[in-house]
CSV table of C-alpha atoms and ligand atoms in Angstrom, one decimal:
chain,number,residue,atom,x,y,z
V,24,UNK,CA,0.0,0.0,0.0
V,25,UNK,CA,0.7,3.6,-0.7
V,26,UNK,CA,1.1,6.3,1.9
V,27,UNK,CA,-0.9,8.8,1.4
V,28,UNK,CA,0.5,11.7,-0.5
V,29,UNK,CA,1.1,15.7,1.3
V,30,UNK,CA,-1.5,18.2,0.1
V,31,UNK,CA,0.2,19.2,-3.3
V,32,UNK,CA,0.0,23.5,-4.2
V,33,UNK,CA,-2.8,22.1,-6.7
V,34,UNK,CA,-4.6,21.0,-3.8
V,35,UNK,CA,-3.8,24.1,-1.7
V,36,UNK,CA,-4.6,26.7,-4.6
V,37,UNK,CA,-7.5,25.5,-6.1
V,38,UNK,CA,-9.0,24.7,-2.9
V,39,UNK,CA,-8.5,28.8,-2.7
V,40,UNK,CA,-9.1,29.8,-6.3
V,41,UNK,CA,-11.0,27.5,-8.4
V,42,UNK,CA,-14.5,27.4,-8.9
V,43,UNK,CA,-15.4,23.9,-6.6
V,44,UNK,CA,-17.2,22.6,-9.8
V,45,UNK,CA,-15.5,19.1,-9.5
V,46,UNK,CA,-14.5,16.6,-6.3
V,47,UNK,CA,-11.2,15.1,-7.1
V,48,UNK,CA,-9.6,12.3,-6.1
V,49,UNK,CA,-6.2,12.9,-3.8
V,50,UNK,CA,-3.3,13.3,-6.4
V,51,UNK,CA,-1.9,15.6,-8.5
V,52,UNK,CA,-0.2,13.9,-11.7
V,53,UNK,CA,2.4,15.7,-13.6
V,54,UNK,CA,3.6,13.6,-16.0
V,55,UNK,CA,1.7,10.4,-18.5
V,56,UNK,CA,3.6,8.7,-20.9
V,57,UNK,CA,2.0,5.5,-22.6
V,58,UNK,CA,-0.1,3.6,-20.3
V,59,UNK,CA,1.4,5.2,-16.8
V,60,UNK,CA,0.7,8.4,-15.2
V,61,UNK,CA,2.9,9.9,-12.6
V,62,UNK,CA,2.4,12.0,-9.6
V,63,UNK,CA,3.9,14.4,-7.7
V,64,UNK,CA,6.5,12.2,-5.9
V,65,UNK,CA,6.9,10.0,-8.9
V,66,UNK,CA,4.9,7.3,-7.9
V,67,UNK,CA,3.9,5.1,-10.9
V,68,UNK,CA,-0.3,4.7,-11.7
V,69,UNK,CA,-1.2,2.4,-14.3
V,70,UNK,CA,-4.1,4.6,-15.8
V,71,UNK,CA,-7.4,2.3,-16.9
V,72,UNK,CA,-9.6,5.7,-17.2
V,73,UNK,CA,-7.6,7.7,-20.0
V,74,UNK,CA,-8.5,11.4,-18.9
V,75,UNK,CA,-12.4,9.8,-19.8
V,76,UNK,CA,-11.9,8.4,-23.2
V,77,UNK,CA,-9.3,10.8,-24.1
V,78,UNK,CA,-5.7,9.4,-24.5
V,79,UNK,CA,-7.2,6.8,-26.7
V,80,UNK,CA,-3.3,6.5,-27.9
V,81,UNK,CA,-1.8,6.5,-24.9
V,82,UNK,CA,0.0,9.9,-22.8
V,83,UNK,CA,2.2,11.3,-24.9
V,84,UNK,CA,2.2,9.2,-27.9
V,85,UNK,CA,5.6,10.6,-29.8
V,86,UNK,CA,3.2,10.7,-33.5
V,87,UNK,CA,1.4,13.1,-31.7
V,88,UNK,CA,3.9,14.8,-29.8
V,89,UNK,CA,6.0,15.2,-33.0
V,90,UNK,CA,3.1,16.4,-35.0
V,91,UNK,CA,2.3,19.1,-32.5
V,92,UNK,CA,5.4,20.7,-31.7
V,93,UNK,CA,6.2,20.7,-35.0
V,94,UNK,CA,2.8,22.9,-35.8
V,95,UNK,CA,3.1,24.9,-32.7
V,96,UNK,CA,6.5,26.5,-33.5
V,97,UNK,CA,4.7,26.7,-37.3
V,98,UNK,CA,1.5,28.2,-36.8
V,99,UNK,CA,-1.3,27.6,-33.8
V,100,UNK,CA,-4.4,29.3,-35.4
V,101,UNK,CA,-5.4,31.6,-38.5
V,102,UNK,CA,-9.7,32.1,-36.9
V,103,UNK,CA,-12.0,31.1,-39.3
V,104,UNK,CA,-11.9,33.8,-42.1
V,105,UNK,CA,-9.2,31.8,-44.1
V,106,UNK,CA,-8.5,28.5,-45.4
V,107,UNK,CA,-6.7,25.9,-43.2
V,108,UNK,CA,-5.4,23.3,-44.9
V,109,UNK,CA,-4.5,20.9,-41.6
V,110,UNK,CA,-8.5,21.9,-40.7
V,111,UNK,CA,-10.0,20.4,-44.2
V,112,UNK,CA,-7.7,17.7,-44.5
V,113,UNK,CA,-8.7,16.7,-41.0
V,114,UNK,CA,-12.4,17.0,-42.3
V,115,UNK,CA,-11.7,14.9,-45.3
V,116,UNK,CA,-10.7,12.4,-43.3
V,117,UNK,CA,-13.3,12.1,-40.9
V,118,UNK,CA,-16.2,13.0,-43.8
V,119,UNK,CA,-14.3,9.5,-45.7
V,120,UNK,CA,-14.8,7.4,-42.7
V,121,UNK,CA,-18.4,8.3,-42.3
V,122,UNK,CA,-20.4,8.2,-45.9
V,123,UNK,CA,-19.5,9.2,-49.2
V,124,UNK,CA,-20.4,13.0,-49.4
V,125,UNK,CA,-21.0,14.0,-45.9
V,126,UNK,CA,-19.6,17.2,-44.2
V,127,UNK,CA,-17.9,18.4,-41.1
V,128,UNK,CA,-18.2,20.5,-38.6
V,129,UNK,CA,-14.8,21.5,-36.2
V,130,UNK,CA,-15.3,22.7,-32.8
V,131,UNK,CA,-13.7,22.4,-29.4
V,132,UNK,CA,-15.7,20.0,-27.4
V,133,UNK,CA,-18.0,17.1,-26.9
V,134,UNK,CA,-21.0,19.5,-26.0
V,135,UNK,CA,-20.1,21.3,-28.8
V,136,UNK,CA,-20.2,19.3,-31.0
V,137,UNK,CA,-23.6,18.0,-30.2
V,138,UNK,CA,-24.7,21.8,-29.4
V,139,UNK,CA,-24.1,22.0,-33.3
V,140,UNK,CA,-25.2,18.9,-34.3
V,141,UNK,CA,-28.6,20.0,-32.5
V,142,UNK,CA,-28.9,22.7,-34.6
V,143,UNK,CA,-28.4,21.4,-37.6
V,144,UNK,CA,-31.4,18.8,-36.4
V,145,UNK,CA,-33.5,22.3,-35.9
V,146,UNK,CA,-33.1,24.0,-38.6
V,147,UNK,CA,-33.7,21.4,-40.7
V,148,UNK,CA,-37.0,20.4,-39.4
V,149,UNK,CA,-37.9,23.9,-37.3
V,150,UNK,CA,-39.6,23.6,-34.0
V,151,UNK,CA,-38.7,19.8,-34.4
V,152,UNK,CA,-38.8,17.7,-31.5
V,153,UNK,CA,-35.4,15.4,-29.9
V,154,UNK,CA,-36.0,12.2,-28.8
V,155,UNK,CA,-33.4,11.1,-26.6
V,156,UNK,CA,-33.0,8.2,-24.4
V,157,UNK,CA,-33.4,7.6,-20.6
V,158,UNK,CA,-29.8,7.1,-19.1
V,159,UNK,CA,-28.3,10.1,-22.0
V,160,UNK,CA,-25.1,12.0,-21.3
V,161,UNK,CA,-24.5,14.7,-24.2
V,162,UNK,CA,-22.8,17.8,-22.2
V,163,UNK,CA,-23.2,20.6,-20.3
V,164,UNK,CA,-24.2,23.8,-22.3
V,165,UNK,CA,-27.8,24.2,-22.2
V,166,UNK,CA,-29.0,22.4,-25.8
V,167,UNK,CA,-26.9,19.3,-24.4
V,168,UNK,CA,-28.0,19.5,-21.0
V,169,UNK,CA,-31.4,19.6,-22.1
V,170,UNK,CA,-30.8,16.6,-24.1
V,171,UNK,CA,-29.3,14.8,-21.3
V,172,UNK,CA,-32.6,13.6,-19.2
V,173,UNK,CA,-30.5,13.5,-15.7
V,174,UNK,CA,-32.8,15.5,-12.7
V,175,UNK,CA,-29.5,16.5,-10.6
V,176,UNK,CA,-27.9,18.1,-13.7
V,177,UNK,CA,-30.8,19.5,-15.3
V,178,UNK,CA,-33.0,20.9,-12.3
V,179,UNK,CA,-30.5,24.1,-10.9
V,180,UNK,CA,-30.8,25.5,-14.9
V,181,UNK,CA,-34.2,25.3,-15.4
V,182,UNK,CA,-35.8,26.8,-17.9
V,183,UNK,CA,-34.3,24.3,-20.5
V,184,UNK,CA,-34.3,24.5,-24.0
V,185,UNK,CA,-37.8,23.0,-25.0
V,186,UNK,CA,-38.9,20.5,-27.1
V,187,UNK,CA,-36.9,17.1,-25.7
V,188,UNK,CA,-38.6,13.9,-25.3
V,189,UNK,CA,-37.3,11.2,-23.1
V,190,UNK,CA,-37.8,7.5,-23.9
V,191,UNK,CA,-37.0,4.5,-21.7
V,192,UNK,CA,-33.4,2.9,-22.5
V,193,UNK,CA,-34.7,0.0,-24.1
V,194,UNK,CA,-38.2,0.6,-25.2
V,195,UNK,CA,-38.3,0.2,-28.9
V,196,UNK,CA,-42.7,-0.1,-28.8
V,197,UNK,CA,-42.2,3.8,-26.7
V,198,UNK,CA,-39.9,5.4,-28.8
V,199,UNK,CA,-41.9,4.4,-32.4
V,200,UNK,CA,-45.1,6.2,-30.5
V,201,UNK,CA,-42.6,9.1,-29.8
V,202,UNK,CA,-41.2,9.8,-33.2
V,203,UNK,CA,-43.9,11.8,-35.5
V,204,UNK,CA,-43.5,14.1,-38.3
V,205,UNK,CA,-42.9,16.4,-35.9
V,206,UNK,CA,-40.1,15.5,-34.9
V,207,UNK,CA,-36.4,16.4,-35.9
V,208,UNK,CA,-34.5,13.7,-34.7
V,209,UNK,CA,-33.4,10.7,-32.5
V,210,UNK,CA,-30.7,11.3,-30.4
V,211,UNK,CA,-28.1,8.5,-28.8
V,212,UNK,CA,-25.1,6.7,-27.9
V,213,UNK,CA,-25.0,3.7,-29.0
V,214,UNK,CA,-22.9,2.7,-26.0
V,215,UNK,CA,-24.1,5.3,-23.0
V,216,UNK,CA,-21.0,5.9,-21.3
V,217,UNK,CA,-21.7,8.8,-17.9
V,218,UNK,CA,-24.4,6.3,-16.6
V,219,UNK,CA,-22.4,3.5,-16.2
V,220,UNK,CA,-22.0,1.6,-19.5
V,221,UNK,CA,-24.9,0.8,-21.4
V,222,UNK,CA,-24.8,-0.7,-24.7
V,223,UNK,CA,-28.0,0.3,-26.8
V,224,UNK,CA,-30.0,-2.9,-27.9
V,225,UNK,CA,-29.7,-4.3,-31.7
V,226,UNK,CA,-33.5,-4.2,-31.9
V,227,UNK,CA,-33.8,-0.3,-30.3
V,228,UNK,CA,-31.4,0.8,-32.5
V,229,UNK,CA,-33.1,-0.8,-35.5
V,230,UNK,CA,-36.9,1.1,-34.1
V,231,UNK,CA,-35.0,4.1,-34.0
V,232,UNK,CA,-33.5,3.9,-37.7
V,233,UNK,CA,-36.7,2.9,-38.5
V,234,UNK,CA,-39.3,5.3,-36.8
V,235,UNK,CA,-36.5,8.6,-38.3
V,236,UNK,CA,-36.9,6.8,-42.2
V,237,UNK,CA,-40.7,6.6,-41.6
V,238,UNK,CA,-40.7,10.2,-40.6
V,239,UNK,CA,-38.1,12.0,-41.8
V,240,UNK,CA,-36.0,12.8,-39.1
V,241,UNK,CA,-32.7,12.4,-39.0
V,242,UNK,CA,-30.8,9.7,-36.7
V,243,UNK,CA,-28.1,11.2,-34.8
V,244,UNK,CA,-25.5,9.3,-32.7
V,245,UNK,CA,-23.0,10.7,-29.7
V,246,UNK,CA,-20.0,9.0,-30.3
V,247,UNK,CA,-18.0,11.1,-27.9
V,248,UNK,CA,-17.0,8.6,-25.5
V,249,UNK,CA,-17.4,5.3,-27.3
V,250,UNK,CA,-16.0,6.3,-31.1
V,251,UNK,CA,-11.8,6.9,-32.3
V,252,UNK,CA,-11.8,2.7,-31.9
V,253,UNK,CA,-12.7,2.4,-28.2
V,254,UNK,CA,-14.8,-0.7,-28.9
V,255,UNK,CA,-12.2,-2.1,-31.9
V,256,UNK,CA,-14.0,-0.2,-34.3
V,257,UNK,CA,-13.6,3.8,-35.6
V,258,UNK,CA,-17.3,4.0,-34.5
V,259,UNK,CA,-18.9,2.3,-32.8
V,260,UNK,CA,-22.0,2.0,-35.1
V,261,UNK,CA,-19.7,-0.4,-37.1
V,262,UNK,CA,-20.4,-3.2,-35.1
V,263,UNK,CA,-24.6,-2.4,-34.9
V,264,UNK,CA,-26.8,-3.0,-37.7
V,265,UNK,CA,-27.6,0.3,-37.7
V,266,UNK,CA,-26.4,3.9,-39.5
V,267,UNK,CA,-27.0,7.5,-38.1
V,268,UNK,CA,-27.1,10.3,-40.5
V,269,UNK,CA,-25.1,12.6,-38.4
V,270,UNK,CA,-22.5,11.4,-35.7
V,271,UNK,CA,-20.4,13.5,-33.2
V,272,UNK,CA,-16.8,13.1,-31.6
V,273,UNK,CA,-14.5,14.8,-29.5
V,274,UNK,CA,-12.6,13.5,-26.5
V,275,UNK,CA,-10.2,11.3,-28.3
V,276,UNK,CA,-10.1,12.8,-31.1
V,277,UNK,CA,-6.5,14.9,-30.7
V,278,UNK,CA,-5.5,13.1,-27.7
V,279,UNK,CA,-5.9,15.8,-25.0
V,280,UNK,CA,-6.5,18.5,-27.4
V,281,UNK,CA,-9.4,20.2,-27.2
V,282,UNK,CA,-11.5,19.2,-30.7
V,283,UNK,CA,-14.8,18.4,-31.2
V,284,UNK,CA,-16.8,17.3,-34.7
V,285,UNK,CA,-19.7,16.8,-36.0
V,286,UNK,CA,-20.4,14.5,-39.2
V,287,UNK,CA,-22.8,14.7,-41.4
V,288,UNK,CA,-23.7,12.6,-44.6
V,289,UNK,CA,-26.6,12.7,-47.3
V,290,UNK,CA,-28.9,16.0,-47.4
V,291,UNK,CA,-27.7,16.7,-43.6
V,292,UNK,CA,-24.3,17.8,-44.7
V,293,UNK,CA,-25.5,20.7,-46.7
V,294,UNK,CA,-28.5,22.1,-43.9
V,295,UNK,CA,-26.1,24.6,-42.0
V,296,UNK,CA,-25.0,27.6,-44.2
V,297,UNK,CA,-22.7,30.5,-43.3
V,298,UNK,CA,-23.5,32.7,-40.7
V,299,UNK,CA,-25.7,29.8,-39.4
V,300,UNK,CA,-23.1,28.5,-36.5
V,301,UNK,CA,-19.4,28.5,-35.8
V,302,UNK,CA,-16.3,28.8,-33.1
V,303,UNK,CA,-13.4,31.0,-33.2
V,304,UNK,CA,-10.9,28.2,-32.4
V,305,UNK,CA,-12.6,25.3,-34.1
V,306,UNK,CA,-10.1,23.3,-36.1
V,307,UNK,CA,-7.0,25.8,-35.9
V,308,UNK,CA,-4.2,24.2,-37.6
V,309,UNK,CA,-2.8,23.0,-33.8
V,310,UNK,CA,-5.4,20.8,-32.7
V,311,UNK,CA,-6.3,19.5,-36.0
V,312,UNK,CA,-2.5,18.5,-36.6
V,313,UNK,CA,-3.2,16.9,-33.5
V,314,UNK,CA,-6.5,15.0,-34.9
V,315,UNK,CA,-4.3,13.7,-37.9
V,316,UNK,CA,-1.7,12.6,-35.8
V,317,UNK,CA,-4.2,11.0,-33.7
V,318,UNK,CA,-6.2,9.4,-36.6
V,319,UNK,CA,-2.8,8.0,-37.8
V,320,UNK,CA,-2.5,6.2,-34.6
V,321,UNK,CA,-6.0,4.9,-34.2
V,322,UNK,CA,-8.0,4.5,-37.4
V,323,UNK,CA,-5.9,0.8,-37.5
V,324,UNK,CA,-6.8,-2.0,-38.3
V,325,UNK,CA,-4.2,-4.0,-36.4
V,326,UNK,CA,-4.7,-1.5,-33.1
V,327,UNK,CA,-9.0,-2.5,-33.6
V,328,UNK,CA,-8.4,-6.1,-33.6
V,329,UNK,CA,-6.3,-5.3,-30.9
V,330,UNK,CA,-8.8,-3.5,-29.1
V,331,UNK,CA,-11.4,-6.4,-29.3
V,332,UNK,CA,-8.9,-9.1,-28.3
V,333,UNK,CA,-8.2,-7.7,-25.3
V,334,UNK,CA,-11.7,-6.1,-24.3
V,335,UNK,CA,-12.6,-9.7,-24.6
V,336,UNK,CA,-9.5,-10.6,-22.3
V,337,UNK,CA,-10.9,-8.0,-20.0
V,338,UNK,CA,-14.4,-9.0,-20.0
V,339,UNK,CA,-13.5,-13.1,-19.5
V,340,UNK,CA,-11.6,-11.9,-16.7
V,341,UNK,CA,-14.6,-10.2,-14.9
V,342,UNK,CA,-17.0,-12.6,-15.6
V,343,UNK,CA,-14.9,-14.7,-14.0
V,344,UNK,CA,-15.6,-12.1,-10.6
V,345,UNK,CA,-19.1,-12.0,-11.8
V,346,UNK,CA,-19.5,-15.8,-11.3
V,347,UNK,CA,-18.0,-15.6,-8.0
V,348,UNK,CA,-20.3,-13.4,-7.2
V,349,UNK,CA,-18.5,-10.4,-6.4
V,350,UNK,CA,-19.5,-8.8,-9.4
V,351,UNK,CA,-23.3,-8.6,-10.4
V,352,UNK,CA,-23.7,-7.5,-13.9
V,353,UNK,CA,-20.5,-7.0,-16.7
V,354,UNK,CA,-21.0,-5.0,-19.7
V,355,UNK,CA,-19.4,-3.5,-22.7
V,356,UNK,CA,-18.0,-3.3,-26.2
V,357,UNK,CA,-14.3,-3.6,-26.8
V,358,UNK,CA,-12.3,-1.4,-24.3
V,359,UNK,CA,-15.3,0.3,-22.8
V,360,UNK,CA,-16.5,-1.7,-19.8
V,361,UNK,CA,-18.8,-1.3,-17.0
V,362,UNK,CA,-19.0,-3.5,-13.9
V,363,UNK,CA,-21.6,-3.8,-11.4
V,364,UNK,CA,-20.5,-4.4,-7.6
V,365,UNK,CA,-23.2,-6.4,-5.3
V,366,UNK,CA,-23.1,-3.5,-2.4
V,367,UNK,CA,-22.4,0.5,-3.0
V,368,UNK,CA,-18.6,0.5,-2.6
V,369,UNK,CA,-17.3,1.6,-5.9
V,370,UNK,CA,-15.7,4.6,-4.5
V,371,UNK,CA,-13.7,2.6,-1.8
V,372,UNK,CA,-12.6,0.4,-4.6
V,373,UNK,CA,-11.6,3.2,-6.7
V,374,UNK,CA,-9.7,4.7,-3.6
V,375,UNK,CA,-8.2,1.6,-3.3
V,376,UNK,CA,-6.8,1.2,-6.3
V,377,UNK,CA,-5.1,5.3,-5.9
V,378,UNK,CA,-3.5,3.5,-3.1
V,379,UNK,CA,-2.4,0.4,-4.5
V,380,UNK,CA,-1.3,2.3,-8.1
V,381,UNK,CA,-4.0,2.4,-10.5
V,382,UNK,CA,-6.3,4.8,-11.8
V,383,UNK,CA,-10.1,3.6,-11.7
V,384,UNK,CA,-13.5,4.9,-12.0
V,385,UNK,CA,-16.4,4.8,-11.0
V,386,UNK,CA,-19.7,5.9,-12.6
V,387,UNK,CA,-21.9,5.7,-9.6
V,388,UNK,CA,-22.0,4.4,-6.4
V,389,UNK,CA,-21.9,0.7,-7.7
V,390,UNK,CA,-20.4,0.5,-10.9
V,391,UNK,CA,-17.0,0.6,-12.3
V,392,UNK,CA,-16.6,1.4,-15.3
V,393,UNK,CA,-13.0,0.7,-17.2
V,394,UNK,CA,-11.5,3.0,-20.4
V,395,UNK,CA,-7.9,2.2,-20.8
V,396,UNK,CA,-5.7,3.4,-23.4
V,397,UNK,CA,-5.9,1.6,-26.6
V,398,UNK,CA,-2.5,0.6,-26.9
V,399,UNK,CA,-2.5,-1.7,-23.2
V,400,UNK,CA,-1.3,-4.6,-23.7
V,401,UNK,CA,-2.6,-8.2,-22.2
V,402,UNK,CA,-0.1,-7.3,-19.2
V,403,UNK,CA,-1.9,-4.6,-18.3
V,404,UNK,CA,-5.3,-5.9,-18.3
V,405,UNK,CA,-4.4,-8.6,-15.9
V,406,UNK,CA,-2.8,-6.0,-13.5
V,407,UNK,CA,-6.4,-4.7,-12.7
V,408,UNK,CA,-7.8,-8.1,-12.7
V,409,UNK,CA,-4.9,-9.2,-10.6
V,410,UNK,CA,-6.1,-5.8,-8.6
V,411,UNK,CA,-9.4,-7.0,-8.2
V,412,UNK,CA,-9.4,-10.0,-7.3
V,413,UNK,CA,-7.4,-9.4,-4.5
V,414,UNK,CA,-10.0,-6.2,-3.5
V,415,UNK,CA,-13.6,-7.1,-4.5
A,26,PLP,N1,-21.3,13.1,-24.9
A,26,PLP,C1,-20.8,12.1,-24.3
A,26,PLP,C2,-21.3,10.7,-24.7
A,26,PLP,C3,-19.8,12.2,-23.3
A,26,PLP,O1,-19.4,11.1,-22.7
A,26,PLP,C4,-19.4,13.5,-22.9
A,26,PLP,C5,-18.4,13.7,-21.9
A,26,PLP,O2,-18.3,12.9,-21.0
A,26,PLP,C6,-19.9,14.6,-23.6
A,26,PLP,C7,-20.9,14.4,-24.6
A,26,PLP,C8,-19.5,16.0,-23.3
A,26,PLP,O3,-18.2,16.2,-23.8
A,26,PLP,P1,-17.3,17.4,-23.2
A,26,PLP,O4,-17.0,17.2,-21.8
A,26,PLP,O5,-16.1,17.4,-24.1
A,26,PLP,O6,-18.1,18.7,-23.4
C-alpha cells in the first residue's frame, strides 16, 4: 500500500481559487507517458480511465507529440476567415470514414459538438422535436444538457431548452409512438458511457432507424465517449446494424486537445450555411494537426483487432468475478466496460486502487466502469484483474 501523499500547491490553490465545480480524487499527476501516469513524488499509476476516453493513444504518444510541436512552432491558429489546410484535410478524413459526401463541422468539445449537431437537427425540421434516451449523457451547455434527461444536472438551470422527449433505454414499442412528423431527430449513444456503460439494444437501434426513415427525421448518434476505436472499431456503429445520418466526436479525437466534430452525410451535410453557427478556435491548424496525428495512430486496423482481443481478455476476466459473485452484472463493447458491484462500494474500490497504483473509476456508487488506453497490452489488463481479485 501507498502512503498517502502531502497536500500538493494544486490541492492548496485551487481549494483557494477554483471554482469547486469538481471533487477530485487525492493526487496531482504531472507527467503520462504511454499507459502510466505519474504523480507528484513520482509514484507510478497504471491509468485504466484515460483522462475519460481521451488518451485513446496512450500519454504522450511521440506521433502526436512530433506532429504538435512541430505545428506549434509553425502556426497555432489563422480564426476562421481563411483556409486551413491541416482543418480540411482533418475534415476529409473524418467525412471519408463516415459516408460518401458527408460534411464536417470542427469545434472544441463534446457538448459542442452535439450543441451543433442540434442545430443542424432544428433547422432542418424547425420547431422539431429530440427524442433522446433515458440514461443520455450529451454535455453541459444548455442544448446538451437539455438533451441529457439527468434531474441533478438538469434541475438548478431550469428553464431548459424545449422540445426534448425522453424515452425509456430499451423501449423500442415507446420510442416508435414518440417519433412523429414532428419530430427532428433521434438522439443517442449507441454505447451510454456517464451512466455507467450501457450498450443500446440491436433491436432499439433498428426502431429508432426505422421510426426517423418513416418520418423524416434524422438519426443522430453521440460517439464522444465510445467512437476513435474504443470498442475495436472507428465507430462504434460499425459493429450495430444500424447507421446514423449525423455522428459526433470529441474526446479522443487529438488526444488531449481540445476538438470536437460533428459529421454529417446525405442532405444533412448541406442544412447549415454561413452565418448559421461557428467557433473561433474550431479546427485551428494546432489541434487539427493533432486529430491527424491521432487518426494515424487509431484509425488501424491492427490496433482495432487489438482493441477487441483484449476487451474480450478483460471481460472473460470479470466474468470470472461475476460468477464468484463479487461482481453482479458485466457489460461493454471492446475497451469500454462497466461492472456492477453487489453492495455500493465503488468509490472505496476506486480509492483503493489510488493506493495500490491504478487509476479507476467509478460511474456511480456501484459501478466501475474501465477506459484504458488503446495501446494496453494483455499485461496490463491482468494488472487490474490481478487488482481486483485481491480487492472485490
Ligand atoms: N457526450 C458524451 C457521450 C460524453 O461522454 C461527454 C463527456 O463525458 C460529452 C458528450 C460532453 O463532452 P465534453 O465534456 O467534451 O463537453
Amino acid at each position: 500500500m501507498r502512503a498517502q501523499g502531502a497536500r500538493t500547491p494544486a490541492m492548496e490553490l485551487e481549494a483557494k481559487y477554483m471554482m469547486q465545480t469538481y471533487k477530485r480524487l487525492p493526487v496531482t499527476f504531472v507527467m503520462g507517458e504511454g499507459c502510466h501516469l505519474y504523480d507528484a513524488e513520482g509514484r507510478q499509476y497504471l491509468d485504466f480511465l484515460a483522462g475519460i476516453s481521451v488518451l485513446n493513444t496512450g500519454h504522450c504518444h511521440q506521433h502526436v507529440v512530433h506532429a504538435v510541436r512541430e505545428q506549434a512552432g509553425q502556426l497555432a491558429q489563422v480564426s476562421n476567415l481563411y483556409y486551413n489546410e491541416l482543418a480540411a484535410r482533418l475534415a476529409q478524413r473524418l467525412a471519408e470514414s463516415f459516408a460518401p459526401g458527408a460534411r464536417v463541422f470542427l469545434c472544441n468539445s463534446g457538448t459542442e459538438a452535439n450543441e451543433a449537431m442540434i442545430k443542424l437537427a432544428r433547422k432542418r425540421r424547425r420547431g422539431g422535436e429530440i427524442v433522446v434516451l433515458e440514461g443520455a449523457f450529451h454535455g453541459r451547455t444548455m442544448g446538451a444538457l437539455s438533451a441529457t434527461p439527468q434531474p441533478d444536472k438538469q434541475e438548478p438551470f431550469a428553464p431548459l431548452v424545449p422540445g426534448f422527449v425522453v424515452v425509456p433505454r430499451d423501449d423500442p414499442g415507446a420510442l416508435d409512438a414518440a417519433v412523429s412528423e414532428r419530430t427532428a431527430a433521434v438522439m443517442l449513444e449507441p454505447i451510454q458511457g456517464e451512466t455507467g456503460i450501457w450498450p443500446i439494444s440491436e433491436r432499439m437501434l433498428l426502431a429508432a432507424r426505422a421510426a426517423c426513415d418513416r418520418s423524416g427525421a434524422l438519426l443522430l448518434f453521440d460517439e464522444i465517449q465510445c467512437g476513435m476505436s474504443r470498442t475495436g472499431t472507428l465507430w462504434a456503429f460499425e459493429l450495430t446494424p444500424v447507421r446514423p445520418d449525423v455522428l459526433t466526436s470529441a474526446k479522443a479525437l487529438a488526444s488531449g486537445l481540445p476538438v470536437g466534430a460533428v459529421i454529417a452525410g446525405g442532405e444533412a451535410a448541406d442544412v447549415l450555411q454561413p452565418g448559421d453557427h461557428g467557433a473561433t478556435f474550431g479546427g485551428g491548424p494546432l489541434v487539427a494537426s493533432a486529430a491527424l496525428a491521432t487518426l494515424d495512430v487509431l484509425d488501424d486496423d491492427r490496433l482495432q483487432a487489438r482493441v477487441r482481443v483484449l476487451g474480450d481478455r478483460l471481460r472473460v476476466g470479470l466474468e470470472a468475478l461475476r460468477e464468484q459473485g463479487r461482481l453482479t452484472d458485466v457489460r461493454g463493447r471492446g475497451l469500454m466496460v462497466g461492472a456492477d458491484l453487489p453492495s455500493d462500494t465503488a468509490p472505496d474500490v476506486v480509492s483503493a486502487g489510488l493506493e495500490a497504483g491504478f487509476v479507476l473509476n467509478a460511474t456511480g456508487p456501484s459501478t466501475l466502469r474501465f477506459l484504458p488506453p488503446l495501446i494496453a497490452g494483455e499485461h496490463e489488463i491482468d494488472r487490474v484483474l490481478e487488482f481486483l481479485e485481491e480487492t472485490l
